PDB file of C-alpha atoms and ligand atoms in Angstrom:
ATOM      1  CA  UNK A   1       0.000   0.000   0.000  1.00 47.00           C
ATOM      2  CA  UNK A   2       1.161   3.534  -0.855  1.00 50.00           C
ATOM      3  CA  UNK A   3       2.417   5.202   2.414  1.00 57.00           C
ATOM      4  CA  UNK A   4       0.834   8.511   1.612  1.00 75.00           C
ATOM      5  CA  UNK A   5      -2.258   6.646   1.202  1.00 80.00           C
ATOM      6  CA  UNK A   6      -5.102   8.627   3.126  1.00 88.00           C
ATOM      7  CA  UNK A   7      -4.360  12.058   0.332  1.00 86.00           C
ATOM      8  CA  UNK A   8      -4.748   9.943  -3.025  1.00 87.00           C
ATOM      9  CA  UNK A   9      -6.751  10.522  -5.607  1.00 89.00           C
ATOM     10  CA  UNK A  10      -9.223   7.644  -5.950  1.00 91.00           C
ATOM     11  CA  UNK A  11     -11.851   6.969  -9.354  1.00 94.00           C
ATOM     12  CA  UNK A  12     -15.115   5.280  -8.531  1.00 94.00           C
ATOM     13  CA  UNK A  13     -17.796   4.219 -10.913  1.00 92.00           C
ATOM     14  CA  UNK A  14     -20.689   2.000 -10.650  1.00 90.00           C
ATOM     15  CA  UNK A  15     -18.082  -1.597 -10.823  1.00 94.00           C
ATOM     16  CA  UNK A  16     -15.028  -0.822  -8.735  1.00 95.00           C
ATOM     17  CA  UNK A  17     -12.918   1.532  -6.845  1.00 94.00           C
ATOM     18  CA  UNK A  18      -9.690   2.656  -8.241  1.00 92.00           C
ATOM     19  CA  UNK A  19      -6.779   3.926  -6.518  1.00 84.00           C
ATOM     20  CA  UNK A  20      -3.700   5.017  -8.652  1.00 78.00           C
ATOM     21  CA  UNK A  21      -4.365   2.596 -11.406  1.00 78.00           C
ATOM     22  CA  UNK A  22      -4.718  -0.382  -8.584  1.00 85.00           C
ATOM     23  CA  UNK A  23      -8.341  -1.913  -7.874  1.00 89.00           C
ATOM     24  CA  UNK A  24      -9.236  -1.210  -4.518  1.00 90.00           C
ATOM     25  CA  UNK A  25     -12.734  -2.837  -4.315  1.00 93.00           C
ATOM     26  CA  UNK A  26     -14.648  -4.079  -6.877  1.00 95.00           C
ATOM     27  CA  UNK A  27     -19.339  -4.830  -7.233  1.00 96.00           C
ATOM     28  CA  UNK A  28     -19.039  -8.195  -7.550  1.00 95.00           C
ATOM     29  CA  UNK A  29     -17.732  -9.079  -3.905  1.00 95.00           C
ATOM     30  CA  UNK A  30     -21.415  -7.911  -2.997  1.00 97.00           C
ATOM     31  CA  UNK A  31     -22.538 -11.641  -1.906  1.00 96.00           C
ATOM     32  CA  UNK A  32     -19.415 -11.402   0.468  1.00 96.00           C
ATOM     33  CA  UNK A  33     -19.813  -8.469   1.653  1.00 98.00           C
ATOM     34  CA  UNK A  34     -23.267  -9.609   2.305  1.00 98.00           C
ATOM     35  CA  UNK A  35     -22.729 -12.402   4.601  1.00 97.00           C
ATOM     36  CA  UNK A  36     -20.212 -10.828   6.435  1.00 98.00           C
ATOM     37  CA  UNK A  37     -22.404  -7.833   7.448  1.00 98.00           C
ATOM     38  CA  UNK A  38     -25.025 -10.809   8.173  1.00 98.00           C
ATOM     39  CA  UNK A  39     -22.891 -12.102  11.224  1.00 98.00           C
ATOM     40  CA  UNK A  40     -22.496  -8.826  12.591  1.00 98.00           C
ATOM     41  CA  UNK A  41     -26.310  -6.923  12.527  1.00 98.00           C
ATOM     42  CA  UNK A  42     -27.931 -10.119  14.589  1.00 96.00           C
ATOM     43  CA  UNK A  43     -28.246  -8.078  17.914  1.00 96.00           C
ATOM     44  CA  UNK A  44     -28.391  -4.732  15.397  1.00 98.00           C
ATOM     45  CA  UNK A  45     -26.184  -3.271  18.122  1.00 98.00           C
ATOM     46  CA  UNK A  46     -23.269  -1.148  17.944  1.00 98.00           C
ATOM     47  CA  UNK A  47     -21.150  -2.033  14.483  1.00 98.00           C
ATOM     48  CA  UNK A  48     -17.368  -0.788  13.749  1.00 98.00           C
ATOM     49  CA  UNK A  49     -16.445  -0.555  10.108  1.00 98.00           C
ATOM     50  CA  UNK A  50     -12.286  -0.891   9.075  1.00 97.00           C
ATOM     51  CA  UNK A  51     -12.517   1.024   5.218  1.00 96.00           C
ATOM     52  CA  UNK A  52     -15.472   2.172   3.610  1.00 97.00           C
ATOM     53  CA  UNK A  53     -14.104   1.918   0.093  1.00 96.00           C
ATOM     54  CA  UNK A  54     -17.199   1.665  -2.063  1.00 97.00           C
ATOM     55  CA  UNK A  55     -19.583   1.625   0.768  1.00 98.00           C
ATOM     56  CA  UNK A  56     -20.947  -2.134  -0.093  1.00 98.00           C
ATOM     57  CA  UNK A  57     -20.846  -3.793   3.567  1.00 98.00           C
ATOM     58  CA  UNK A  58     -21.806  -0.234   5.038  1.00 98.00           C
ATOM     59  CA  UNK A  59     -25.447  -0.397   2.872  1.00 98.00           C
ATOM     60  CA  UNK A  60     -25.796  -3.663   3.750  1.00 98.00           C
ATOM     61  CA  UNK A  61     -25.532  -3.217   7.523  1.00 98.00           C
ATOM     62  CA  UNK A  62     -27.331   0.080   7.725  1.00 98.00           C
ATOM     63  CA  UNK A  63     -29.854  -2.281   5.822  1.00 97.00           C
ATOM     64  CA  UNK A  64     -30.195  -4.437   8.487  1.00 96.00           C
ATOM     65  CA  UNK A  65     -30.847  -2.018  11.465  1.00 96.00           C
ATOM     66  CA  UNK A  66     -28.448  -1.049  13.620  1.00 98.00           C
ATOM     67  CA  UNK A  67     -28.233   1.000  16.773  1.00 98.00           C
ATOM     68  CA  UNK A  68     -25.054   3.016  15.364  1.00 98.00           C
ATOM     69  CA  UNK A  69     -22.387   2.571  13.102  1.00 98.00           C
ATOM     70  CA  UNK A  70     -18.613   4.112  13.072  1.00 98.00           C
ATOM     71  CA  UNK A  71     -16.572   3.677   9.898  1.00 98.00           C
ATOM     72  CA  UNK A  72     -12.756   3.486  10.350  1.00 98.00           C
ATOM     73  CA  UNK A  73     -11.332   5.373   6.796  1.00 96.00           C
ATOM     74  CA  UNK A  74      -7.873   7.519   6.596  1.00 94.00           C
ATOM     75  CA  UNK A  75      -8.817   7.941   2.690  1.00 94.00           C
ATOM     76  CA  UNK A  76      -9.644  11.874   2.569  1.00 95.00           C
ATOM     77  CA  UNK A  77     -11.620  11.166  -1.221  1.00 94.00           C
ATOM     78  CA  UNK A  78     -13.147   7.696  -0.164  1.00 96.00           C
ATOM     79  CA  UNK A  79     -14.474  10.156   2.934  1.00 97.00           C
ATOM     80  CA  UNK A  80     -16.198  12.354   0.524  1.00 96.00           C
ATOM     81  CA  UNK A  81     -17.948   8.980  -0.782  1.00 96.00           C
ATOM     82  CA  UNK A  82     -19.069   8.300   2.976  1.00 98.00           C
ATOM     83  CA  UNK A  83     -19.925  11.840   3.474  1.00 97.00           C
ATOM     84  CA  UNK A  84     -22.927  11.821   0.402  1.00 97.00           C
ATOM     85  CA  UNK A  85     -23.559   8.165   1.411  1.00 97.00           C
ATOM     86  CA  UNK A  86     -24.509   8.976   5.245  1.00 97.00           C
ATOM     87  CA  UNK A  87     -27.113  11.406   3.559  1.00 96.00           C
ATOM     88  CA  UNK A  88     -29.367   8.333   2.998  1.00 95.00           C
ATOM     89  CA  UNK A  89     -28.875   7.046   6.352  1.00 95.00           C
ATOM     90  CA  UNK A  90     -30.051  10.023   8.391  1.00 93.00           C
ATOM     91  CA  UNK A  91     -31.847   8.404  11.199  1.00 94.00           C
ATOM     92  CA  UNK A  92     -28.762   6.431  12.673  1.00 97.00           C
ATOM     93  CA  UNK A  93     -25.871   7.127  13.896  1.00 98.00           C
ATOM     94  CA  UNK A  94     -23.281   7.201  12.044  1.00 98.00           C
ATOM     95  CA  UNK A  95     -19.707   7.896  12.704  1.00 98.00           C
ATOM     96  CA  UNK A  96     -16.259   8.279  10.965  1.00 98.00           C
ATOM     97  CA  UNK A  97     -12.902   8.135  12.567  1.00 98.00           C
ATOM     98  CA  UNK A  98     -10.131   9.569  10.220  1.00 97.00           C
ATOM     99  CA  UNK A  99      -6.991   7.460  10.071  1.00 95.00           C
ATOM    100  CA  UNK A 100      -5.979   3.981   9.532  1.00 93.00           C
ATOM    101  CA  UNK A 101      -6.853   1.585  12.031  1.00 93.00           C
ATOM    102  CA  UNK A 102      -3.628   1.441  13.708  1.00 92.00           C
ATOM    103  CA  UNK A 103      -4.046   4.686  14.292  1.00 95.00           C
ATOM    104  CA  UNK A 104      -7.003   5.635  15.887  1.00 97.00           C
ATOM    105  CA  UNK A 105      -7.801   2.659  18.211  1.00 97.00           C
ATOM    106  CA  UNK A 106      -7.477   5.369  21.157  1.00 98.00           C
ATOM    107  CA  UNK A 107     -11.151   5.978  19.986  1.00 98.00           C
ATOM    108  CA  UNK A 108     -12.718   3.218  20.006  1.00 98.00           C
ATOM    109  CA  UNK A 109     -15.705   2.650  22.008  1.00 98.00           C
ATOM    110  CA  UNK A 110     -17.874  -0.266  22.494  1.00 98.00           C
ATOM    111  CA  UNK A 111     -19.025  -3.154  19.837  1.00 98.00           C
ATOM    112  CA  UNK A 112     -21.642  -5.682  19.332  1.00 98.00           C
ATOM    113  CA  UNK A 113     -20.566  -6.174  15.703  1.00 98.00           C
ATOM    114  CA  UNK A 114     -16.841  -5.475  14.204  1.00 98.00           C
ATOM    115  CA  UNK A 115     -16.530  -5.822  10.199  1.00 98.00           C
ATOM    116  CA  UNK A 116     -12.582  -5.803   9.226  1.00 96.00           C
ATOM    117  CA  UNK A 117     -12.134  -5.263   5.214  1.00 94.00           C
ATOM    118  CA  UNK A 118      -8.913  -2.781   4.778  1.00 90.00           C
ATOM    119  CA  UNK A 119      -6.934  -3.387   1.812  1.00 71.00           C
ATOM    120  CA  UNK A 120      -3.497  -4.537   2.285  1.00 63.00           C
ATOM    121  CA  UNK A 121      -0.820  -6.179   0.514  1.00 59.00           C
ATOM    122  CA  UNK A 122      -0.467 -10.123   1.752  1.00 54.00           C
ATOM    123  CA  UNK A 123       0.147 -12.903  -0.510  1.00 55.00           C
ATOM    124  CA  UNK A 124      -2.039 -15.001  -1.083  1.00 54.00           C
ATOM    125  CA  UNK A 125      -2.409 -17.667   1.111  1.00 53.00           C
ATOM    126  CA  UNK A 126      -0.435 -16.237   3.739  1.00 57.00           C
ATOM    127  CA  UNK A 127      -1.716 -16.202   7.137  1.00 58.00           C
ATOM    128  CA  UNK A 128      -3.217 -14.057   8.614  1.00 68.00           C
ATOM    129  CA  UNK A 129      -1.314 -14.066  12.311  1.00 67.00           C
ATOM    130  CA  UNK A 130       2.208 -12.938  10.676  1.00 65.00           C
ATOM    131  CA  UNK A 131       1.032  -9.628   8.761  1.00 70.00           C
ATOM    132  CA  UNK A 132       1.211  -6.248  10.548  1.00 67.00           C
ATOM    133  CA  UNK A 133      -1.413  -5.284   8.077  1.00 72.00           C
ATOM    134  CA  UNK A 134      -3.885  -7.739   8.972  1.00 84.00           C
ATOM    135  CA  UNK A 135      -6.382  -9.438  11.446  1.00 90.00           C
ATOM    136  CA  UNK A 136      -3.890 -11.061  13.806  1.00 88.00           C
ATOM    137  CA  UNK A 137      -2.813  -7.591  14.421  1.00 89.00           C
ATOM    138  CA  UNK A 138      -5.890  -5.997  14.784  1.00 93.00           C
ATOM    139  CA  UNK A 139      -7.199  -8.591  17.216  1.00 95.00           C
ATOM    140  CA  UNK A 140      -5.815  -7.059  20.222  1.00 95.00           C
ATOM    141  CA  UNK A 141      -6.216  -3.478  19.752  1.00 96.00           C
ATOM    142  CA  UNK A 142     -10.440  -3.932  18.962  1.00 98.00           C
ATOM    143  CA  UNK A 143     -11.421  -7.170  21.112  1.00 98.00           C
ATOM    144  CA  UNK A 144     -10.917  -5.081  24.219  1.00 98.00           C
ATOM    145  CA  UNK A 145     -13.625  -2.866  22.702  1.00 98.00           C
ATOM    146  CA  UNK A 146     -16.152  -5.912  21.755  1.00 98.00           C
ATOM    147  CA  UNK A 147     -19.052  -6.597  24.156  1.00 98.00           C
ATOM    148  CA  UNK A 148     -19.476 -10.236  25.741  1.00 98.00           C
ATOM    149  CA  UNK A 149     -21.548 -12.027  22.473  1.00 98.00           C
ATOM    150  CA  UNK A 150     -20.310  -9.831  20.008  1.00 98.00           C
ATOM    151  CA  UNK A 151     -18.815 -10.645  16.978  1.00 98.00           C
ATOM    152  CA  UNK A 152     -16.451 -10.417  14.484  1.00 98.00           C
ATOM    153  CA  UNK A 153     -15.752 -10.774  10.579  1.00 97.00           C
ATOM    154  CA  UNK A 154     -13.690 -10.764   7.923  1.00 95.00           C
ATOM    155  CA  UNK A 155     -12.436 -13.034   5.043  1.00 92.00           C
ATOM    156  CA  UNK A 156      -9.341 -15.399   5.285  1.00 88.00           C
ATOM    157  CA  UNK A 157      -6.499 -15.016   2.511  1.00 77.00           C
ATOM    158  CA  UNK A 158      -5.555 -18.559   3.403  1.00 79.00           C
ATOM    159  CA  UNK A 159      -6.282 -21.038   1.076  1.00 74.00           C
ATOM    160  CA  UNK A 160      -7.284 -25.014   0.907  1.00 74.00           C
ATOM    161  CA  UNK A 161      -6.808 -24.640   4.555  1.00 79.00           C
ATOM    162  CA  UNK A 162      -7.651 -22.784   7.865  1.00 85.00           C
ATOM    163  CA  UNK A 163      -4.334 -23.558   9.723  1.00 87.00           C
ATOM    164  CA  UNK A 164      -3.696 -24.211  13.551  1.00 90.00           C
ATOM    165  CA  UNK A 165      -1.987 -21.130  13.754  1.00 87.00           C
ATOM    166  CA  UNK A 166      -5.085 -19.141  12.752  1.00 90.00           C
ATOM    167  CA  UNK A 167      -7.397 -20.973  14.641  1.00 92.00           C
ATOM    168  CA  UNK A 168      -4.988 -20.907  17.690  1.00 92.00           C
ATOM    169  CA  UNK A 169      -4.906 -16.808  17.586  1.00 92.00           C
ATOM    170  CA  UNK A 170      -8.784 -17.071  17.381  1.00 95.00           C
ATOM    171  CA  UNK A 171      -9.216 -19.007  20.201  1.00 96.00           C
ATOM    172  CA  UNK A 172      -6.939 -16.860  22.363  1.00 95.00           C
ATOM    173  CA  UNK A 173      -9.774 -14.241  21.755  1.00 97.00           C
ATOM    174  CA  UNK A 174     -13.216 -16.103  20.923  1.00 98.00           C
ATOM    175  CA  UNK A 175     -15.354 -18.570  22.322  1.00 98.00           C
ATOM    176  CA  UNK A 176     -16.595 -19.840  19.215  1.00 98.00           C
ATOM    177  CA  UNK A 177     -15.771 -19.389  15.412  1.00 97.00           C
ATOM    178  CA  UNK A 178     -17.668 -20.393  12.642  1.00 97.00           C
ATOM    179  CA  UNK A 179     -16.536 -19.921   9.147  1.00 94.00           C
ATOM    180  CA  UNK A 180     -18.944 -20.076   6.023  1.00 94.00           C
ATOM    181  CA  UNK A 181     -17.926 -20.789   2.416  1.00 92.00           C
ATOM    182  CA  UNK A 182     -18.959 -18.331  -0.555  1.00 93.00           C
ATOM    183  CA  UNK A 183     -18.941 -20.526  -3.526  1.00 92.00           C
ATOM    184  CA  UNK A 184     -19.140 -19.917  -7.023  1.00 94.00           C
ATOM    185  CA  UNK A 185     -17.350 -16.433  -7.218  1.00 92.00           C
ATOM    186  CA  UNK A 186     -16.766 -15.312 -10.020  1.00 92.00           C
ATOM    187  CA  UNK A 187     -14.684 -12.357 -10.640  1.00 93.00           C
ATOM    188  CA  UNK A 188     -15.537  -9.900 -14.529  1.00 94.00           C
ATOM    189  CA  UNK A 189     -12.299 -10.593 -16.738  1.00 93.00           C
ATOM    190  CA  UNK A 190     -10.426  -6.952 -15.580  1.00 91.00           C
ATOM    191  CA  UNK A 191      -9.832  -8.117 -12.386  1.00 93.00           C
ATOM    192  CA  UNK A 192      -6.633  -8.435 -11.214  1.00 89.00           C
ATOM    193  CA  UNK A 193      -6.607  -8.944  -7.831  1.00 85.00           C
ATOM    194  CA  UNK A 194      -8.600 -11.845  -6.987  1.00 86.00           C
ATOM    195  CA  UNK A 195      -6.920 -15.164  -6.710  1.00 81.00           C
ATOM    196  CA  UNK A 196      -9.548 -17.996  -5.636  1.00 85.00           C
ATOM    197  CA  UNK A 197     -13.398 -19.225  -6.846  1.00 89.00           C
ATOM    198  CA  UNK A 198     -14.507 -19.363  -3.111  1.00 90.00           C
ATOM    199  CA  UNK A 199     -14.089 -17.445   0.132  1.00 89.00           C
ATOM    200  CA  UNK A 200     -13.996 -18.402   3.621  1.00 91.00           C
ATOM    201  CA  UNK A 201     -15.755 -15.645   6.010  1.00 94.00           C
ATOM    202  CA  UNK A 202     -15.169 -16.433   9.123  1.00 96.00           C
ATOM    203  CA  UNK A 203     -17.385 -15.316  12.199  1.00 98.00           C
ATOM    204  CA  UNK A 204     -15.696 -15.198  15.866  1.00 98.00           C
ATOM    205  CA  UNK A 205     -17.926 -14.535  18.758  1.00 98.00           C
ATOM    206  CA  UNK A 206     -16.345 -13.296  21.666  1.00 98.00           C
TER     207      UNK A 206
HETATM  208  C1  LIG B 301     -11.516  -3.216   0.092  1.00 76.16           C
HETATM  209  S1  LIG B 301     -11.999  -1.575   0.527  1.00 76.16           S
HETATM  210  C2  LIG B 301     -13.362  -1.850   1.583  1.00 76.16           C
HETATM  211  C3  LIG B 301     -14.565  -2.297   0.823  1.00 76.16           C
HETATM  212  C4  LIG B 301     -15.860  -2.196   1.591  1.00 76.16           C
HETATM  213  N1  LIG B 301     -15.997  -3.292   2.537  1.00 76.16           N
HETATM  214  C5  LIG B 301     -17.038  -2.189   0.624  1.00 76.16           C
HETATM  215  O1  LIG B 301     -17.922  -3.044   0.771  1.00 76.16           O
HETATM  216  O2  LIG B 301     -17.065  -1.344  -0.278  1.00 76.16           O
HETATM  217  C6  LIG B 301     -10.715  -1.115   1.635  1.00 76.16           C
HETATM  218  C7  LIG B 301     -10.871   0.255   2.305  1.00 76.16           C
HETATM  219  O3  LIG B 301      -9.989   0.248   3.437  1.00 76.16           O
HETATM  220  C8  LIG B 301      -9.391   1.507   3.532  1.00 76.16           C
HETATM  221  N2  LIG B 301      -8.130   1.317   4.273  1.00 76.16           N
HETATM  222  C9  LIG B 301      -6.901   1.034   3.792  1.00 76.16           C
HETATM  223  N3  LIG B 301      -6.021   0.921   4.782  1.00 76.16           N
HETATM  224  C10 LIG B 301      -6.694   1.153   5.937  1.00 76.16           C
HETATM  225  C11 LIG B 301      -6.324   1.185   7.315  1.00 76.16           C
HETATM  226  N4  LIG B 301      -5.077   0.949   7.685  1.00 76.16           N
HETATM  227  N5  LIG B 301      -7.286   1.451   8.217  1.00 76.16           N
HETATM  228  C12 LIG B 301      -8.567   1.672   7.838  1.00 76.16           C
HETATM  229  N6  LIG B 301      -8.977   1.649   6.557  1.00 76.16           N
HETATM  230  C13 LIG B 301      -8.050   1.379   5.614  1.00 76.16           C
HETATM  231  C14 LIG B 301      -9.208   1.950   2.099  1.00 76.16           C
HETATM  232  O4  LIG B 301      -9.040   3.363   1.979  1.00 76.16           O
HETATM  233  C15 LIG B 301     -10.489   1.444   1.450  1.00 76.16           C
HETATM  234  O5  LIG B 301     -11.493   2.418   1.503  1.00 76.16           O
END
């Protein structure tokens, strides 16, 4: 990821979110983004958001009813996106904290539903507990901040497995952890960073 991240231009249309000539985001991952903001509106409690991008997940769980929901984004132009897409969301509340998510942890508050979808560089199939970029990272800065029952999401990079590693640095957090397969996914010909036909989502619940 570019280091002067949060001030670049991005280019959105209808299909995808472009940063830079990369692909940030792109429609298709709807049915993902979907379940995932399925796990976390149950109780529609209290929902945390890491990157808005193209606001997908964020529709979806205002959709469901929630009692608020904060958005995590240090993109000043994807901000501008949230900005006109909070307009249609009037009666909850809805929050942004500016920064990345290493960042602004300081201001966290508390969660009934946490939805983790930043991008970030990993290889493919690497795991999630070595990246400073990723979940295993996150983990202990936001489960302090998640309410007894409350859950969270996000999709595994690992593939044709979900490793003893991973599953150990749930456990040391969760009291359960369910993962669900998306099947079928397929990705429009111009995309170039997708790598697999299915997804695991996993669901941890604290
Ligand atoms: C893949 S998109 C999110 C897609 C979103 N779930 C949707 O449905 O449209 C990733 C977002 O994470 C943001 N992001 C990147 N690094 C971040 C970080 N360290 N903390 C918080 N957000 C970050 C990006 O600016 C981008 O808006």
């Amino acid at each position: 990821m570019p280091e002067d991240w949060a001030q670049q231009e991005v280019a959105y249309d209808d299909k995808q979110l472009m940063l830079k000539g990369h692909q940030v985001m792109q429609a298709w991952e709807d049915r993902i983004m979907k379940a995932m903001a399925e796990n976390i509106t149950e109780t529609h409690g209290d929902i945390l958001e890491i990157g808005f991008g193209m606001g997908i997940s964020a529709t979806h769980i205002l959709e469901q009813g929630v009692r608020s929901y904060t958005v995590v984004e240090p993109n000043v132009n994807v901000k501008k996106a949230f900005e006109n897409w909070r307009e249609k969301y009037a009666s909850t509340p809805v929050n942004l904290l500016q920064g990345n998510w290493q960042d602004v942890s300081g201001q966290f508050t508390e969660y009934d539903g946490v939805f983790f979808d930043p991008y970030f560089v990993a290889d493919p199939g690497s795991v999630e507990v070595e990246s400073s970029t990723a979940v295993g990272s996150f983990l202990p800065l936001v489960v302090p901040h998640i309410r007894e029952g409350g859950v969270m999401t996000y999709f595994t990079r690992e593939i044709d497995s979900f490793s003893r590693a991973h599953q150990r640095m749930l456990f040391k957090y969760f009291r359960s952890v369910e993962i669900r397969k998306i099947a079928d996914l397929v990705p429009p010909d111009d995309c170039n960073y997708w790598w697999a036909d299915s997804m695991m989502v996993v669901k941890a619940v604290k």
